[in-house]
Each structure stands twice: as structure tokens, then as C-alpha cells.
Amino acid sequence: MRTAEIRRRWLDYFGEREHAVVPSASLISPDPSILFTIAGMVPFIPYILGTQKAPWPRAASVQKCIRTNDIENVGRTARHGTFFQMNGNFSFGDYFKAGAIRYAWELSTAPQERGGYGLDGDRIWVTLWDQDTESYDVLTREIGVDPRHVVRLPREENFWDTGQPGPAGPCAELHYDRGPEYGPEAEGGSVDPGGDRYLEYWNLVFDQFLRGEGSGKDYPLLGELDQKAIDTGAGLERIAFLLQGKQNMYEIDEVYPVIAAAEEMSGRRYGASGEDDVRLRVVADHVRSSLMLIGDGVSPSNEGRGYVLRRLLRRSVRSMRLLGVDEPALPHLLPVSRDAMAASYPEVAADYDRISRIAYGEEDAFRRTLVSGTTILDTAVAQVKSSGGSTLAGDQAFALHDTYGFPIDLTLEMAAEQGLTVDEQGFRDLMTAQRERARADAKAKKGAHASSTALRELREPGATEFTGYTELSTSSTVRGLVRDGVLVSVAQQGETVDLVLDRTPFYAESGGQESDAGLITADGARLEVLDVQRPIKGLVVHTVRVLEGEVRAGAEALAQVDPEWRLGARQAHSGTHVVHAALREVLGPDALQSGSYNKPGYLRLDFAWNQALSPATRSEVEEVANRAIRQDLGVSWQYMPLPEAREWGAIALFGETYDEEVRVVEIGGPWSRELCGGTHVDHSSQIGIVALTGESSVGSGARRVEALVGLEAFHQLARERALVSTLTETLKVRPEELPERVAGVVSRLREAEKELAGLRQGQLLQAAAGLAEGAARVGPARLVTHEVGTVASVDDLRTLALDVRGRLGEEPALVALGGVAKDRPVVLVATNAGARESGLRAGALAKLAATALGGGGGGKDDVAQGGGTDASALPAALEAVRSAVAQG
């Protein structure tokens, strides 16, 4: 049974049983504390926690998920993959344990000709909480499961919770016995006797209790929830390899075609070699994961989600290289994954041009990285060998990995080819330190998220009413005050607190638009609004500083947005839509916005594009945008169901999460039609003017434009006009003659610089003869040390040192020159063949000199340099070289 068919049967089965069939949410998690959607229940967390009322009593979905915490195990086990799909069915105060168990058993065991999966019920084992008698009775008495196949476990092994006070409950986990060829038989109250025989394919979570404070599983159960919930997850890939009779998830129909294509490219055969099998599985998994991540709007970068995608793509390319493939691999592999996934996700085929452009660009960039990284690695290896060592330092391997994206296993492989080992432990220690820093950051974010208990209490009376679309001043009531995550009754002058109103005109930061500024007055208190956020859906939180008086919970208040701030914000946000539409008009529909930020007077917009915009293209985009402004296009908005908005052609931005009811903003009708919750002008002419100020790369396949709008744009143009006026007066030309005159001045300046450089080099070479004549015998060699003074560049110092060395003949000789280049002290050391035969190495001596300068250095045995920060230490640096030479 094909994976797409397993998926269809899941949705059909629960759809026929009155479940709302909910489409998969984006892989980009709406929860700021996690990067990706990591489980099928993530989109339903607010309904399970009770912070939001579920729009349906029961639901079903097949959710796209990404997990990368165990990426090193990908390809090595039957169960680990980065991208996977989780079949889920959910109940919010509707059916509970008996219903969930019946559904799971029926769909699992019903014959395939009747719409089920046809699994053998006699081979299904179930693990339960040892106190869950209700589930045990349903399984053994109603369904007829052999009691020996029901394993009862303590709470620490069979319980779900969020890690903080809130819902919790036991699980019922369904395992399938794959047969004796996969491992020993279960016995002694366990379904984990070793091997891959018993595969957990479905987990039923019963959200039954309210848990209290505590760490790990050591917390009290405070009682049963008023509204119980069901959250189940069945691994689609696991069911697929069970039903398709495959060994593991890599061999199912949505994954294996990429392995077959990689076999064809590499000439390696799957099943012939353990390490090659791992590499082929890594390629198949990571190519599919990358396809789906880019499809959901992630672009490669050096942080966050983009870094995870970059790592997946680079691991794919690296694995193909280790399989012997040096040519670009993704143009062969990515289309195969697209075709395998399109039956379930047709959007990856429809959007393939954009997806492939980003993926291929990243591969090209990494291939260049491999070239530069190889050069750096070769240099490091040569230095180790020249110093008589046999191990590449861990910090060098880490720098290759962290700075250049050079994989550690490639470093290990290439170092071994040249007879060296790598200090893997040192590398691992540095990696561990980096992960701990990242983990601490994630913990801090999670802690901030967890502190929302007080905010959830303030959300219970209802959502904050936003009045800012139609008014800037609103009478309201202070619902509550929060300081350091704790509800407080009063805030005094000088304090900064979070304040929640029942009604507000203040726009909370979202959709790329910065939050509003303004004042709130309450019972004589004046509060400056510093920030406005929406940490919980439906709750607007104002961060305020108490300027005068004191404010109490329950006080009547007047919230007033700064009208100048709001006008600038409206101009900038509408300007963002106009620039987006202009980009699509000039470049084509593929130039889709992938992110934005706007505040009064300024906007930036990231969009999918794989090359820099020429000056002519930038001018054209700017002209199209300003023509639209001059045409005084109408700006309107309306609410409609999300499917209707998509059919209407409204653009939904990658990574954004939308409700079923959405707000569509139009500028000039269909010319600009986007889903947006921001504040906007009434007519495009109110934007004033748009002036593009910059365009740059923000990652592979992604560009960024920046612009000023309104008065800020006018001020920018005025500054440029003043600059042009100053230049024309200085150069005595008309404005239109400026480019030619400036080009002439620059050309003459370059010629003068060349002439000066020639004169300077001549002076240095004239000094070479005198320095060579002054060489003194020190230890095994003739030695020249000299402090040159200020030089234009290190190249001048190098030229002089090589000239002096050449004048010293075949006898062992060494030259050490010190100088200041670009305000930094530097020492250049050069040795001839005789000196090197005597054991004098330029690299080691340059490093020694650099230590005296408070810096570092090194290089080859014949020529090397070192630098630092303390120019006054140049005499000491040269003396250190002299002393080392004297000691031989």
C-alpha cells in the first residue's frame, strides 16, 4: 500500500466519523520556543491546554514534522528520520479512552478491502500505565486482546505532560511484532527486548489530569480535568514500511527512489556495504527534508531554521562526495524526491522552480566551500607536518566546521589520506560547548514561554478587543498587571510592567510591523507604552513605564496611540505591499516575499530571488512602486474564509500561521492582494514616496531590499540633493557632468597611488643593499633584523625581506623585519635554504615574534608573518627572533 494511500485512508476513516479534517500546518512552528513543528499535536496545543476553545469537538490531520536533535542517528537505525509525517486524531471534551482505543484498533486491523490497514491483531502489543484499569478493560474485555500482550508500566515510563503545570495523562502505545527475524521475543513485562522486532507505530495520549509543580516525572496529580482530551499520533512512515514489507522507513515508496537515483550516480549498491548504506539513507532523508522545508519557506542561512536546512543540504552533498560523486548531485536527486512526494503534497511540484533554485544555489555555494576548505585544511596539515606533529588540533577542525561549514568527517577523511589524525575529543568538546550555549539559549526562551501562566489567567475572561483599525483613542479597563511573570495589583512611578487592557487601539508587533507607541492614562497615572506584543493568541500585552502616579488592576483607562507614529507605520506597511507588488511586476511571480519588517519611515522586504538586482532593475522597481503611489490606488480590506482568500488569489506569506477567517488587504484591487493583519493607509498616495536605499543577499536564493517612505524618503532625497550640490560646486561642473568628472578624478588618483607605490618600493629596494651589508653572524646563520617604521602594506615589507634575503647568497641566512602597516605592528621573517637546513623555520619564528606583539602568526618555513596590537613591542619582537636564532 503506497504511503499516499495510507494517508488518504487515515483522513477518510476519521472524516467519516465526524472528525474535522484539518490540513497540515507549516513546518515552521508558531511557538517561538521551538524552530519547527516537531509533533502532530503542536497545532492543537492551545486546545489541549485550554487556552483557546477548539473550533470542533474532534479533528484529524496528517502533520508534517521535522526533528533534528538526533540527526547523527539518521541512516543508522530503522526509525530515525528528520522529516516525517504524523497521523493524528484528536478529541476536545468529546470521546475519551474507549473511543480512541476502538478507533485505533479498528483502523489498524480492519481488512484493506474495507478501508483499514489489515494488520494482524494477534501481533499487536500495547503498553499502558499500570493504574489505567479503564484502558486495560477496554482492550482485554471488549476488544479481546491477549492480556499477555498488554504491558503495564509505571508513570515515569508511560505518561505525557508539557513539562510545566497543566494537562497531563497516561498513554496507550501500540506496538507491532514484526517477527523473530527482527529480534528476540518479548518477555518479562517488556516490549523492548532488543533489536527492531517490536515497532511502536501509534501512541494514544489521554489528557486526563491536572499536574502540579515538579521536575521530570516527580510531580503531583492535582485531580482530573474538567474537559479531557485525546491526542494520538501514528507514524505514517512506520505504518508504510510495515504495510509495504520493507526493512525500514528509507525503503518506502516516498524515500527509496532517491536511494536508487544515488546508486545510479555513484555506482554503489544499497545493501552491499554498511557505511555506504548509511550514506545513501542520509542522502534520501536529507534531500526529502530539504525539499519540504524549502517548500514551507525556509531558506539556507547561518542561524535558526536556515542553519538546519543548510546543514541538511550540506550533509547530502557531503554524503554523495563520500560515495564518490564529485559532480552536482541535487539536480539529479531533488526532482526524484519531488515526484515521490507530489502525490501527498502537490504544492512541491507546483512550486518546484523556486524550491530547486534555492537548493541548487546552496549546493553550488557548498561546493565552493569545499574547495576553499580543502585549501585551508591542506595548509593546516602542512603546518602540522612541518612542526613534526601527527595530529591536527581540535580547534582547527572546529574552525573549519564552524567558520567554513567544512564537515568533521570530511576533515577526518582528508587528514587520514595525508597520514594525520585529528584531535576528535578537542573538536567534540568545542562542539559540546557550542551546543550547551545553544541549549541554554533555548532553555531561556522556553522559560520565558513557560512564564505565561499569569498571562493565561488574564486571557481567560476573553480576548483583547483591538479597536486600532478604526480609532487611535479607546476607553478601556486595566485587566491586570504582570511583573517578572507574576500578577501584581499595583505599579508605581518609575516601574516597568506588562499591562493588559480589555480593549486597545495599540497594534501588537506582528506581520513584520513594529508595535505602536503612545500613552495610557489611568486614575491620574501616565504610562508610556514601550512595546506591544501578543504572546498568547487573543491577548494584547503592553509593556509600559509608569511616568507619573500609580496604576492599579481594575482602573479605568484611556489608551492613546501616537498619531504621528501610526501614520508612519501605516505608510511603511502599505509601502511594503507596494514594493512587493512592484517586485513581482518587474521580476515575475516567483519573487515572493519571505519576510519583512517595517516601522515609521522604513521598510525592508526579503524575497525569493537568486541573483543581485542590477541598478537598472532597482530603478525600475522603484519607479513602478512610485507610479502606483501617484495613481492614488484605493486600499481596502475584508475578512473571508482562508480557502476563499486563496481562491481569490490573495498571497499568503511563507512561515505565517493563519486562522480559518483571514483579513485580505488590497491595493489597487488584484494588483496587490495579500493576507495581512497590519494597519494601512486609505489610498496609496498617502504613502508619499518610496526610495530604495539598499539591496543585498540574505542567504542562498533570497534577497533583501530596503527603502525609506514618506518624510524619511523625502529627507533622504534632500540629503542626496545637497550632496550633489556640494560636489558640483567643488568640482565646478553641472550635475549631469558629475559622473564623468568623478570618474576622471578617481582615475588620476589611482595613477598617483601607483606612482607613489613605485617610488616607495624603489626606496625600500635601495635600503636592501645596506641591510644586507649589515648582516651579522648569529648562531648558525647570518641574521638581519631591522625596524622599518610605517609601511603602506605588508606586501612592502615582504618585498624588502625577500630582496635582502636574495642578496645574502647561499650561506645560511635569515631576515626579520618589523613595521607598522595600517596601524598594526607586523613582523616578516624570511629564511633561505641553508637556514632551513640548519633548523630555522620562518613560521615558528614569526609566531614567536607575534607573541611579543600580543597577537599571533605563522606560515611556511621559508616566509611567514606575525602581527599583534602593541607597536611599541616591535624591538622586543625582533630581539625574540635574534635570541631564538642564537640558540640554534
PDB file of C-alpha atoms in Angstrom, residues 186-282:
ATOM      1  CA  ALA A 186       9.140 -10.066  24.331  1.00  0.00           C
ATOM      2  CA  GLU A 187       9.019 -11.454  27.823  1.00  0.00           C
ATOM      3  CA  GLY A 188       9.077 -10.310  31.418  1.00  0.00           C
ATOM      4  CA  GLY A 189       6.707  -7.379  31.025  1.00  0.00           C
ATOM      5  CA  SER A 190       8.641  -5.595  28.268  1.00  0.00           C
ATOM      6  CA  VAL A 191       8.245  -4.915  24.559  1.00  0.00           C
ATOM      7  CA  ASP A 192      11.848  -3.784  24.209  1.00  0.00           C
ATOM      8  CA  PRO A 193      13.912  -6.987  24.335  1.00  0.00           C
ATOM      9  CA  GLY A 194      16.454  -5.617  21.850  1.00  0.00           C
ATOM     10  CA  GLY A 195      16.502  -5.385  18.090  1.00  0.00           C
ATOM     11  CA  ASP A 196      13.781  -3.885  15.895  1.00  0.00           C
ATOM     12  CA  ARG A 197      11.166  -6.592  16.372  1.00  0.00           C
ATOM     13  CA  TYR A 198       8.510  -4.622  18.272  1.00  0.00           C
ATOM     14  CA  LEU A 199       7.805  -1.366  16.452  1.00  0.00           C
ATOM     15  CA  GLU A 200       5.743   1.336  18.167  1.00  0.00           C
ATOM     16  CA  TYR A 201       3.540   2.720  15.428  1.00  0.00           C
ATOM     17  CA  TRP A 202       0.713   4.507  17.307  1.00  0.00           C
ATOM     18  CA  ASN A 203       0.596   6.384  20.619  1.00  0.00           C
ATOM     19  CA  LEU A 204      -2.720   7.289  22.244  1.00  0.00           C
ATOM     20  CA  VAL A 205      -2.360  10.093  24.807  1.00  0.00           C
ATOM     21  CA  PHE A 206      -5.185  10.559  27.297  1.00  0.00           C
ATOM     22  CA  ASP A 207      -5.114  14.120  28.667  1.00  0.00           C
ATOM     23  CA  GLN A 208      -6.892  13.272  31.914  1.00  0.00           C
ATOM     24  CA  PHE A 209      -5.220  15.027  34.861  1.00  0.00           C
ATOM     25  CA  LEU A 210      -4.044  18.437  36.039  1.00  0.00           C
ATOM     26  CA  ARG A 211      -0.427  18.186  37.142  1.00  0.00           C
ATOM     27  CA  GLY A 212       1.256  20.361  39.734  1.00  0.00           C
ATOM     28  CA  GLU A 213       4.766  21.783  40.139  1.00  0.00           C
ATOM     29  CA  GLY A 214       7.713  19.427  39.951  1.00  0.00           C
ATOM     30  CA  SER A 215      10.653  18.333  37.825  1.00  0.00           C
ATOM     31  CA  GLY A 216      10.850  15.376  35.489  1.00  0.00           C
ATOM     32  CA  LYS A 217       8.086  12.938  36.348  1.00  0.00           C
ATOM     33  CA  ASP A 218       8.195  13.885  40.031  1.00  0.00           C
ATOM     34  CA  TYR A 219       5.052  15.995  40.311  1.00  0.00           C
ATOM     35  CA  PRO A 220       1.639  15.568  41.948  1.00  0.00           C
ATOM     36  CA  LEU A 221      -1.607  14.930  40.075  1.00  0.00           C
ATOM     37  CA  LEU A 222      -3.999  17.544  41.426  1.00  0.00           C
ATOM     38  CA  GLY A 223      -7.164  15.997  40.065  1.00  0.00           C
ATOM     39  CA  GLU A 224      -8.954  15.222  36.824  1.00  0.00           C
ATOM     40  CA  LEU A 225      -9.519  17.840  34.145  1.00  0.00           C
ATOM     41  CA  ASP A 226     -12.996  19.234  33.609  1.00  0.00           C
ATOM     42  CA  GLN A 227     -12.530  18.769  29.880  1.00  0.00           C
ATOM     43  CA  LYS A 228     -10.479  15.722  28.951  1.00  0.00           C
ATOM     44  CA  ALA A 229      -8.777  15.451  25.606  1.00  0.00           C
ATOM     45  CA  ILE A 230      -7.410  12.835  23.243  1.00  0.00           C
ATOM     46  CA  ASP A 231      -4.183  13.370  21.332  1.00  0.00           C
ATOM     47  CA  THR A 232      -2.961  10.450  19.242  1.00  0.00           C
ATOM     48  CA  GLY A 233      -0.107  10.096  16.820  1.00  0.00           C
ATOM     49  CA  ALA A 234       0.654   7.296  14.388  1.00  0.00           C
ATOM     50  CA  GLY A 235       3.884   7.464  12.406  1.00  0.00           C
ATOM     51  CA  LEU A 236       2.946   7.419   8.729  1.00  0.00           C
ATOM     52  CA  GLU A 237       6.376   6.205   7.622  1.00  0.00           C
ATOM     53  CA  ARG A 238       6.321   3.423  10.219  1.00  0.00           C
ATOM     54  CA  ILE A 239       2.931   2.208   9.069  1.00  0.00           C
ATOM     55  CA  ALA A 240       4.206   2.417   5.481  1.00  0.00           C
ATOM     56  CA  PHE A 241       7.192   0.161   5.973  1.00  0.00           C
ATOM     57  CA  LEU A 242       5.030  -2.301   7.901  1.00  0.00           C
ATOM     58  CA  LEU A 243       2.444  -2.463   5.119  1.00  0.00           C
ATOM     59  CA  GLN A 244       4.984  -2.368   2.300  1.00  0.00           C
ATOM     60  CA  GLY A 245       7.052  -5.162   3.844  1.00  0.00           C
ATOM     61  CA  LYS A 246      10.204  -3.070   3.999  1.00  0.00           C
ATOM     62  CA  GLN A 247      13.076  -3.215   6.444  1.00  0.00           C
ATOM     63  CA  ASN A 248      12.904   0.450   7.442  1.00  0.00           C
ATOM     64  CA  MET A 249      11.496   3.860   6.551  1.00  0.00           C
ATOM     65  CA  TYR A 250      14.223   4.503   3.960  1.00  0.00           C
ATOM     66  CA  GLU A 251      12.877   1.781   1.709  1.00  0.00           C
ATOM     67  CA  ILE A 252       9.284   3.023   1.415  1.00  0.00           C
ATOM     68  CA  ASP A 253       7.947   4.481  -1.819  1.00  0.00           C
ATOM     69  CA  GLU A 254       8.363   8.148  -0.749  1.00  0.00           C
ATOM     70  CA  VAL A 255      12.035   7.741   0.167  1.00  0.00           C
ATOM     71  CA  TYR A 256      13.702   4.860  -1.687  1.00  0.00           C
ATOM     72  CA  PRO A 257      13.579   6.400  -5.205  1.00  0.00           C
ATOM     73  CA  VAL A 258      16.237   8.889  -4.067  1.00  0.00           C
ATOM     74  CA  ILE A 259      18.433   5.987  -2.874  1.00  0.00           C
ATOM     75  CA  ALA A 260      18.006   4.352  -6.284  1.00  0.00           C
ATOM     76  CA  ALA A 261      18.988   7.591  -8.042  1.00  0.00           C
ATOM     77  CA  ALA A 262      22.031   7.968  -5.766  1.00  0.00           C
ATOM     78  CA  GLU A 263      23.003   4.350  -6.539  1.00  0.00           C
ATOM     79  CA  GLU A 264      22.901   5.132 -10.232  1.00  0.00           C
ATOM     80  CA  MET A 265      25.040   8.260  -9.832  1.00  0.00           C
ATOM     81  CA  SER A 266      27.623   6.680  -7.539  1.00  0.00           C
ATOM     82  CA  GLY A 267      27.819   3.130  -8.840  1.00  0.00           C
ATOM     83  CA  ARG A 268      27.469   1.922  -5.223  1.00  0.00           C
ATOM     84  CA  ARG A 269      24.832  -0.662  -4.360  1.00  0.00           C
ATOM     85  CA  TYR A 270      22.438  -0.375  -1.442  1.00  0.00           C
ATOM     86  CA  GLY A 271      22.873  -3.397   0.848  1.00  0.00           C
ATOM     87  CA  ALA A 272      26.450  -4.090  -0.176  1.00  0.00           C
ATOM     88  CA  SER A 273      28.244  -2.004   2.464  1.00  0.00           C
ATOM     89  CA  GLY A 274      27.202  -0.804   5.894  1.00  0.00           C
ATOM     90  CA  GLU A 275      28.792   2.655   5.633  1.00  0.00           C
ATOM     91  CA  ASP A 276      27.596   3.151   2.068  1.00  0.00           C
ATOM     92  CA  ASP A 277      24.071   2.193   3.193  1.00  0.00           C
ATOM     93  CA  VAL A 278      24.190   4.841   5.913  1.00  0.00           C
ATOM     94  CA  ARG A 279      25.317   7.467   3.405  1.00  0.00           C
ATOM     95  CA  LEU A 280      22.612   6.530   0.915  1.00  0.00           C
ATOM     96  CA  ARG A 281      19.964   6.748   3.640  1.00  0.00           C
ATOM     97  CA  VAL A 282      21.294  10.126   4.801  1.00  0.00           C
TER      98      VAL A 282
END
